[in-house]
């Protein structure tokens, strides 16, 4: 939003598109739907879930098993990775965590891949029966979707090319005192503006989603 007017910025050097407040609100609501943060179909019986920006490392280990930290060059945050141990299933899930002062090792990003050959850290993945191709967000984001199916859930993408779709929002807001303390901040920090960002990105091969991730962060500025 600039001077009270909403604009949609896309890739490819195209000029920003001016949006009506109604259309802008609809877009923000779609991308910021809390259901995108809840990954379901996990656990040996497929009845467990992980939630971005809420669950922590102990919960990750409880659902998928204790794993060793992956070593990504230039990446300082802890990353843990899993691959399905079910016959014929090669699904991969990686989790990125942030060491918040009040909530250590909170998950801020979950990535899903159709095949371990898609990531260079494949040898460090922990095999687990708690992961399968059935993993999906509560909103219906999953492997195998077409572009039209993704757009039916999330709307007009912020960036698109032949093999990718990207969505993202960034907002400045003020946390309640309770929200700030839950994130490990003190009362003074709660008086400062917080930045809330979300990014959802899909990669396609032969017209179907072969990987996607959901990232969500809230930080006091």
mmCIF file of C-alpha atoms in Angstrom:
data_model
loop_
_atom_site.group_PDB
_atom_site.id
_atom_site.type_symbol
_atom_site.label_atom_id
_atom_site.label_comp_id
_atom_site.label_asym_id
_atom_site.label_seq_id
_atom_site.Cartn_x
_atom_site.Cartn_y
_atom_site.Cartn_z
ATOM 1 C CA UNK A 1 0.000 0.000 0.000
ATOM 2 C CA UNK A 2 1.375 3.412 -1.001
ATOM 3 C CA UNK A 3 -0.383 6.635 0.042
ATOM 4 C CA UNK A 4 -3.593 4.736 0.730
ATOM 5 C CA UNK A 5 -3.597 2.949 -2.647
ATOM 6 C CA UNK A 6 -2.881 -0.761 -3.138
ATOM 7 C CA UNK A 7 -0.496 -1.941 -5.850
ATOM 8 C CA UNK A 8 0.360 -5.420 -7.071
ATOM 9 C CA UNK A 9 4.028 -5.864 -7.914
ATOM 10 C CA UNK A 10 4.942 -8.694 -10.248
ATOM 11 C CA UNK A 11 8.114 -9.974 -11.877
ATOM 12 C CA UNK A 12 9.357 -9.637 -15.434
ATOM 13 C CA UNK A 13 9.761 -5.861 -15.431
ATOM 14 C CA UNK A 14 6.045 -5.232 -15.681
ATOM 15 C CA UNK A 15 4.710 -2.018 -14.081
ATOM 16 C CA UNK A 16 2.773 -2.285 -10.792
ATOM 17 C CA UNK A 17 -0.959 -2.865 -11.142
ATOM 18 C CA UNK A 18 -3.278 -0.619 -9.150
ATOM 19 C CA UNK A 19 -5.860 -2.601 -7.222
ATOM 20 C CA UNK A 20 -9.161 -1.652 -5.694
ATOM 21 C CA UNK A 21 -9.248 -1.924 -1.885
ATOM 22 C CA UNK A 22 -11.722 -4.794 -2.210
ATOM 23 C CA UNK A 23 -9.488 -6.787 -4.537
ATOM 24 C CA UNK A 24 -6.423 -6.022 -2.442
ATOM 25 C CA UNK A 25 -8.104 -7.219 0.749
ATOM 26 C CA UNK A 26 -9.236 -10.415 -0.964
ATOM 27 C CA UNK A 27 -5.685 -11.096 -2.153
ATOM 28 C CA UNK A 28 -4.182 -10.472 1.290
ATOM 29 C CA UNK A 29 -6.788 -12.658 2.959
ATOM 30 C CA UNK A 30 -6.137 -15.520 0.555
ATOM 31 C CA UNK A 31 -2.381 -15.510 1.011
ATOM 32 C CA UNK A 32 -2.592 -14.898 4.773
ATOM 33 C CA UNK A 33 -5.101 -17.691 5.386
ATOM 34 C CA UNK A 34 -3.893 -19.482 8.577
ATOM 35 C CA UNK A 35 -4.767 -22.820 6.959
ATOM 36 C CA UNK A 36 -1.691 -22.511 4.707
ATOM 37 C CA UNK A 37 0.518 -22.846 7.799
ATOM 38 C CA UNK A 38 -0.885 -26.220 8.920
ATOM 39 C CA UNK A 39 0.734 -29.260 7.247
ATOM 40 C CA UNK A 40 -1.433 -32.356 7.636
ATOM 41 C CA UNK A 41 -1.133 -36.054 6.745
ATOM 42 C CA UNK A 42 1.992 -36.562 8.853
ATOM 43 C CA UNK A 43 2.956 -39.253 11.335
ATOM 44 C CA UNK A 44 2.944 -43.050 10.847
ATOM 45 C CA UNK A 45 -0.852 -43.078 10.751
ATOM 46 C CA UNK A 46 -1.167 -39.841 8.768
ATOM 47 C CA UNK A 47 -3.185 -38.195 11.537
ATOM 48 C CA UNK A 48 -0.648 -35.662 12.833
ATOM 49 C CA UNK A 49 0.281 -32.151 11.735
ATOM 50 C CA UNK A 50 2.954 -29.469 11.979
ATOM 51 C CA UNK A 51 2.186 -25.745 12.063
ATOM 52 C CA UNK A 52 4.561 -23.070 10.806
ATOM 53 C CA UNK A 53 5.150 -20.241 13.326
ATOM 54 C CA UNK A 54 3.751 -22.313 16.192
ATOM 55 C CA UNK A 55 5.431 -25.706 16.506
ATOM 56 C CA UNK A 56 9.009 -26.103 17.713
ATOM 57 C CA UNK A 57 11.828 -28.591 17.220
ATOM 58 C CA UNK A 58 10.594 -31.015 19.886
ATOM 59 C CA UNK A 59 7.246 -31.247 18.104
ATOM 60 C CA UNK A 60 9.006 -31.802 14.759
ATOM 61 C CA UNK A 61 11.014 -34.661 16.284
ATOM 62 C CA UNK A 62 7.910 -36.131 17.917
ATOM 63 C CA UNK A 63 6.065 -36.296 14.592
ATOM 64 C CA UNK A 64 8.870 -37.296 12.201
ATOM 65 C CA UNK A 65 11.701 -38.553 14.405
ATOM 66 C CA UNK A 66 14.914 -37.042 15.727
ATOM 67 C CA UNK A 67 17.143 -35.904 12.885
ATOM 68 C CA UNK A 68 20.600 -34.409 12.536
ATOM 69 C CA UNK A 69 20.912 -30.845 11.369
ATOM 70 C CA UNK A 70 21.507 -30.488 7.625
ATOM 71 C CA UNK A 71 24.568 -28.552 6.541
ATOM 72 C CA UNK A 72 23.734 -25.998 3.847
ATOM 73 C CA UNK A 73 26.593 -23.736 2.738
ATOM 74 C CA UNK A 74 26.005 -20.179 3.912
ATOM 75 C CA UNK A 75 22.892 -21.068 5.928
ATOM 76 C CA UNK A 76 23.137 -20.289 9.643
ATOM 77 C CA UNK A 77 19.632 -21.248 10.793
ATOM 78 C CA UNK A 78 19.012 -24.882 11.801
ATOM 79 C CA UNK A 79 17.542 -27.001 8.990
ATOM 80 C CA UNK A 80 16.276 -30.570 9.473
ATOM 81 C CA UNK A 81 15.286 -32.884 6.651
ATOM 82 C CA UNK A 82 13.254 -36.079 6.219
ATOM 83 C CA UNK A 83 12.520 -38.520 3.412
ATOM 84 C CA UNK A 84 9.686 -41.019 3.330
ATOM 85 C CA UNK A 85 10.702 -44.590 4.158
ATOM 86 C CA UNK A 86 7.497 -45.993 2.676
ATOM 87 C CA UNK A 87 7.988 -48.295 -0.330
ATOM 88 C CA UNK A 88 7.833 -46.374 -3.595
ATOM 89 C CA UNK A 89 7.427 -42.999 -1.869
ATOM 90 C CA UNK A 90 10.280 -40.478 -2.167
ATOM 91 C CA UNK A 91 8.655 -37.402 -0.580
ATOM 92 C CA UNK A 92 10.998 -35.028 1.254
ATOM 93 C CA UNK A 93 10.191 -32.450 3.930
ATOM 94 C CA UNK A 94 12.656 -29.922 5.328
ATOM 95 C CA UNK A 95 12.068 -27.546 8.239
ATOM 96 C CA UNK A 96 13.854 -24.266 8.972
ATOM 97 C CA UNK A 97 13.869 -23.013 12.551
ATOM 98 C CA UNK A 98 14.546 -19.741 14.306
ATOM 99 C CA UNK A 99 15.937 -19.474 17.827
ATOM 100 C CA UNK A 100 13.453 -17.035 19.383
ATOM 101 C CA UNK A 101 14.309 -15.960 22.957
ATOM 102 C CA UNK A 102 10.968 -17.018 24.414
ATOM 103 C CA UNK A 103 10.190 -19.919 22.086
ATOM 104 C CA UNK A 104 13.455 -21.630 21.099
ATOM 105 C CA UNK A 105 13.663 -23.298 17.682
ATOM 106 C CA UNK A 106 10.264 -22.320 16.334
ATOM 107 C CA UNK A 107 9.538 -23.611 12.789
ATOM 108 C CA UNK A 108 9.297 -20.670 10.379
ATOM 109 C CA UNK A 109 9.411 -22.544 7.045
ATOM 110 C CA UNK A 110 8.410 -25.964 5.757
ATOM 111 C CA UNK A 111 9.447 -27.216 2.303
ATOM 112 C CA UNK A 112 8.075 -30.270 0.472
ATOM 113 C CA UNK A 113 9.791 -32.001 -2.481
ATOM 114 C CA UNK A 114 8.666 -34.899 -4.653
ATOM 115 C CA UNK A 115 12.151 -36.424 -4.825
ATOM 116 C CA UNK A 116 15.353 -36.195 -2.721
ATOM 117 C CA UNK A 117 17.395 -35.665 -5.893
ATOM 118 C CA UNK A 118 15.955 -32.141 -5.948
ATOM 119 C CA UNK A 119 18.112 -31.011 -3.016
ATOM 120 C CA UNK A 120 21.914 -31.249 -2.558
ATOM 121 C CA UNK A 121 21.627 -32.323 1.100
ATOM 122 C CA UNK A 122 19.831 -35.593 0.250
ATOM 123 C CA UNK A 123 22.414 -37.780 2.030
ATOM 124 C CA UNK A 124 21.612 -36.105 5.357
ATOM 125 C CA UNK A 125 17.863 -36.763 5.245
ATOM 126 C CA UNK A 126 16.322 -38.869 8.017
ATOM 127 C CA UNK A 127 14.149 -41.734 6.652
ATOM 128 C CA UNK A 128 10.753 -41.765 8.351
ATOM 129 C CA UNK A 129 7.431 -43.589 8.024
ATOM 130 C CA UNK A 130 5.778 -40.388 9.206
ATOM 131 C CA UNK A 131 6.044 -38.727 5.790
ATOM 132 C CA UNK A 132 4.323 -39.526 2.490
ATOM 133 C CA UNK A 133 3.039 -37.875 -0.684
ATOM 134 C CA UNK A 134 -0.209 -37.284 1.199
ATOM 135 C CA UNK A 135 1.326 -34.335 3.078
ATOM 136 C CA UNK A 136 -0.683 -31.168 2.360
ATOM 137 C CA UNK A 137 -1.599 -27.911 3.992
ATOM 138 C CA UNK A 138 -4.994 -27.627 5.623
ATOM 139 C CA UNK A 139 -5.912 -25.271 2.757
ATOM 140 C CA UNK A 140 -5.164 -27.958 0.136
ATOM 141 C CA UNK A 141 -1.668 -27.028 -1.080
ATOM 142 C CA UNK A 142 0.215 -30.205 -2.029
ATOM 143 C CA UNK A 143 2.397 -31.939 -4.568
ATOM 144 C CA UNK A 144 0.828 -32.716 -7.927
ATOM 145 C CA UNK A 145 -1.405 -29.656 -8.260
ATOM 146 C CA UNK A 146 -1.656 -27.821 -11.575
ATOM 147 C CA UNK A 147 -1.178 -24.069 -11.865
ATOM 148 C CA UNK A 148 -4.927 -23.580 -12.204
ATOM 149 C CA UNK A 149 -5.536 -25.605 -9.048
ATOM 150 C CA UNK A 150 -3.021 -23.507 -7.103
ATOM 151 C CA UNK A 151 -4.617 -20.291 -8.392
ATOM 152 C CA UNK A 152 -8.045 -21.549 -7.344
ATOM 153 C CA UNK A 153 -6.742 -21.620 -3.765
ATOM 154 C CA UNK A 154 -4.437 -18.589 -3.686
ATOM 155 C CA UNK A 155 -5.648 -16.365 -6.532
ATOM 156 C CA UNK A 156 -3.561 -14.270 -8.908
ATOM 157 C CA UNK A 157 0.170 -14.969 -8.318
ATOM 158 C CA UNK A 158 2.554 -12.141 -7.480
ATOM 159 C CA UNK A 159 5.145 -13.669 -9.794
ATOM 160 C CA UNK A 160 4.835 -16.320 -12.469
ATOM 161 C CA UNK A 161 6.933 -17.928 -15.158
ATOM 162 C CA UNK A 162 6.771 -21.220 -17.008
ATOM 163 C CA UNK A 163 7.810 -23.350 -14.043
ATOM 164 C CA UNK A 164 7.072 -21.272 -10.921
ATOM 165 C CA UNK A 165 4.326 -19.460 -9.046
ATOM 166 C CA UNK A 166 5.118 -17.140 -6.121
ATOM 167 C CA UNK A 167 2.958 -15.393 -3.549
ATOM 168 C CA UNK A 168 4.056 -13.042 -0.783
ATOM 169 C CA UNK A 169 2.822 -10.400 1.612
ATOM 170 C CA UNK A 170 4.514 -8.093 4.081
ATOM 171 C CA UNK A 171 2.683 -6.025 6.677
ATOM 172 C CA UNK A 172 3.615 -3.734 9.533
ATOM 173 C CA UNK A 173 1.505 -4.212 12.645
ATOM 174 C CA UNK A 174 1.606 -3.963 16.428
ATOM 175 C CA UNK A 175 1.512 -7.124 18.525
ATOM 176 C CA UNK A 176 -0.544 -7.298 21.679
ATOM 177 C CA UNK A 177 1.458 -7.553 24.884
ATOM 178 C CA UNK A 178 0.482 -11.225 25.141
ATOM 179 C CA UNK A 179 1.606 -11.938 21.556
ATOM 180 C CA UNK A 180 4.907 -10.147 22.114
ATOM 181 C CA UNK A 181 5.639 -12.024 25.349
ATOM 182 C CA UNK A 182 4.739 -15.340 23.689
ATOM 183 C CA UNK A 183 7.532 -14.608 21.219
ATOM 184 C CA UNK A 184 10.012 -13.779 23.950
ATOM 185 C CA UNK A 185 9.829 -9.980 23.728
ATOM 186 C CA UNK A 186 9.395 -7.633 26.679
ATOM 187 C CA UNK A 187 6.747 -4.957 27.206
ATOM 188 C CA UNK A 188 8.961 -2.252 25.711
ATOM 189 C CA UNK A 189 9.412 -4.241 22.503
ATOM 190 C CA UNK A 190 5.644 -4.664 22.242
ATOM 191 C CA UNK A 191 5.328 -0.898 21.752
ATOM 192 C CA UNK A 192 7.381 -1.091 18.553
ATOM 193 C CA UNK A 193 6.049 -2.080 15.152
ATOM 194 C CA UNK A 194 6.427 -5.674 14.032
ATOM 195 C CA UNK A 195 6.924 -6.910 10.493
ATOM 196 C CA UNK A 196 4.882 -9.922 9.413
ATOM 197 C CA UNK A 197 5.927 -11.616 6.206
ATOM 198 C CA UNK A 198 4.644 -14.637 4.346
ATOM 199 C CA UNK A 199 5.956 -16.303 1.202
ATOM 200 C CA UNK A 200 4.558 -19.316 -0.655
ATOM 201 C CA UNK A 201 6.340 -20.635 -3.739
ATOM 202 C CA UNK A 202 5.703 -23.527 -6.118
ATOM 203 C CA UNK A 203 7.953 -25.242 -8.662
ATOM 204 C CA UNK A 204 6.433 -27.213 -11.550
ATOM 205 C CA UNK A 205 7.564 -29.962 -13.895
ATOM 206 C CA UNK A 206 5.342 -31.199 -16.714
ATOM 207 C CA UNK A 207 2.587 -28.943 -15.418
ATOM 208 C CA UNK A 208 2.453 -30.310 -11.856
ATOM 209 C CA UNK A 209 3.819 -29.095 -8.507
ATOM 210 C CA UNK A 210 7.041 -30.947 -7.703
ATOM 211 C CA UNK A 211 8.044 -28.777 -4.738
ATOM 212 C CA UNK A 212 6.635 -25.965 -2.632
ATOM 213 C CA UNK A 213 7.330 -24.107 0.571
ATOM 214 C CA UNK A 214 5.479 -21.943 3.079
ATOM 215 C CA UNK A 215 7.448 -19.319 5.030
ATOM 216 C CA UNK A 216 6.009 -17.121 7.783
ATOM 217 C CA UNK A 217 7.900 -14.737 10.075
ATOM 218 C CA UNK A 218 6.981 -12.101 12.659
ATOM 219 C CA UNK A 219 9.771 -9.860 13.966
ATOM 220 C CA UNK A 220 9.838 -6.730 16.111
ATOM 221 C CA UNK A 221 11.457 -3.947 14.063
#
